[in-house]
CSV table of C-alpha atoms in Angstrom, one decimal:
chain,number,residue,atom,x,y,z
A,1,MET,CA,27.6,-12.2,-41.0
A,2,ALA,CA,25.9,-14.7,-38.7
A,3,PRO,CA,25.8,-14.4,-34.4
A,4,SER,CA,27.8,-16.6,-33.0
A,5,ASP,CA,26.7,-19.5,-31.8
A,6,GLY,CA,25.7,-18.1,-28.1
A,7,ASP,CA,23.1,-15.9,-29.3
A,8,ALA,CA,20.5,-19.0,-30.3
A,9,LEU,CA,17.0,-17.1,-31.8
A,10,THR,CA,13.7,-18.9,-29.8
A,11,VAL,CA,11.6,-18.8,-32.9
A,12,ASN,CA,7.7,-19.8,-31.4
A,13,ALA,CA,6.2,-22.4,-33.6
A,14,ARG,CA,3.8,-23.9,-30.9
A,15,GLY,CA,-0.4,-24.7,-32.4
A,16,MET,CA,1.6,-25.1,-36.0
A,17,LYS,CA,0.8,-28.5,-38.4
A,18,CYS,CA,4.1,-29.4,-39.8
A,19,PRO,CA,5.5,-28.6,-41.8
A,20,TRP,CA,5.1,-25.2,-40.7
A,21,PRO,CA,7.3,-25.7,-37.6
A,22,ALA,CA,10.8,-27.2,-40.0
A,23,LEU,CA,9.9,-23.9,-42.5
A,24,ARG,CA,9.9,-21.4,-39.7
A,25,ALA,CA,13.4,-23.2,-38.1
A,26,ALA,CA,14.7,-23.2,-42.1
A,27,ARG,CA,14.4,-19.7,-42.7
A,28,ALA,CA,15.0,-18.6,-39.2
A,29,MET,CA,18.1,-20.4,-39.7
A,30,ARG,CA,19.5,-18.7,-42.6
A,31,ASN,CA,21.0,-15.4,-40.7
A,32,ARG,CA,21.8,-17.9,-37.6
A,33,ASN,CA,24.0,-20.5,-36.4
A,34,ALA,CA,21.6,-21.6,-33.6
A,35,ILE,CA,17.9,-21.7,-33.0
A,36,ILE,CA,15.7,-22.9,-30.2
A,37,ILE,CA,12.1,-23.9,-31.6
A,38,GLU,CA,8.8,-24.6,-29.7
A,39,ALA,CA,6.8,-26.9,-31.4
A,40,ASP,CA,4.2,-29.1,-30.2
A,41,ASP,CA,2.9,-30.6,-33.1
A,42,PRO,CA,3.9,-34.7,-32.5
A,43,ILE,CA,5.2,-34.9,-36.2
A,44,ALA,CA,7.7,-32.0,-35.6
A,45,PRO,CA,10.6,-33.7,-33.8
A,46,ALA,CA,10.7,-35.5,-36.7
A,47,GLU,CA,10.4,-33.5,-39.4
A,48,LEU,CA,13.2,-31.1,-37.4
A,49,ALA,CA,15.3,-33.9,-37.1
A,50,ALA,CA,15.4,-34.6,-40.3
A,51,LEU,CA,15.7,-30.7,-41.8
A,52,ALA,CA,19.1,-31.0,-39.6
A,53,GLN,CA,20.3,-34.2,-41.0
A,54,GLN,CA,19.7,-33.2,-44.7
A,55,GLN,CA,21.6,-29.6,-43.9
A,56,GLN,CA,24.1,-31.0,-41.5
A,57,TRP,CA,22.8,-29.2,-38.4
A,58,THR,CA,23.0,-30.7,-35.1
A,59,PHE,CA,19.6,-31.5,-33.8
A,60,ALA,CA,18.7,-31.9,-30.2
A,61,ALA,CA,15.9,-32.4,-28.3
A,62,LEU,CA,15.3,-30.3,-25.3
A,63,GLY,CA,12.1,-31.2,-23.5
A,64,ASP,CA,8.8,-29.4,-23.8
A,65,HIS,CA,8.3,-29.2,-27.0
A,66,ARG,CA,11.9,-27.4,-27.3
A,67,PHE,CA,14.5,-28.2,-29.7
A,68,SER,CA,17.7,-27.2,-30.5
A,69,LEU,CA,19.4,-26.9,-34.3
A,70,ARG,CA,23.1,-25.9,-34.6
A,71,ARG,CA,25.8,-25.4,-37.0
A,72,PRO,CA,28.3,-26.8,-36.3
A,73,ILE,CA,31.7,-25.2,-35.2
C-alpha cells in the first residue's frame, strides 16, 4: 500500500542532466502518491511535466528548482 499524499518523498536530482531527473521521478513514484523532486537541469521542468501528463499525475513548479508530482486523489 502506498503512503498517503502527505508523505511526499524528496528526490534530489540536482546536477543530473535529462532524462535522469524524469527517470528518478518515475522510479520514486512507483511506491508513492507524491514526491518533491529537486532538479536544476533547464530541461527538467518540461520533462517532468511531460512525464506527469503521460502518467496522469499532477505537476507543479514550486520554485527554486523544486517540483511536485502527485497522483490524483
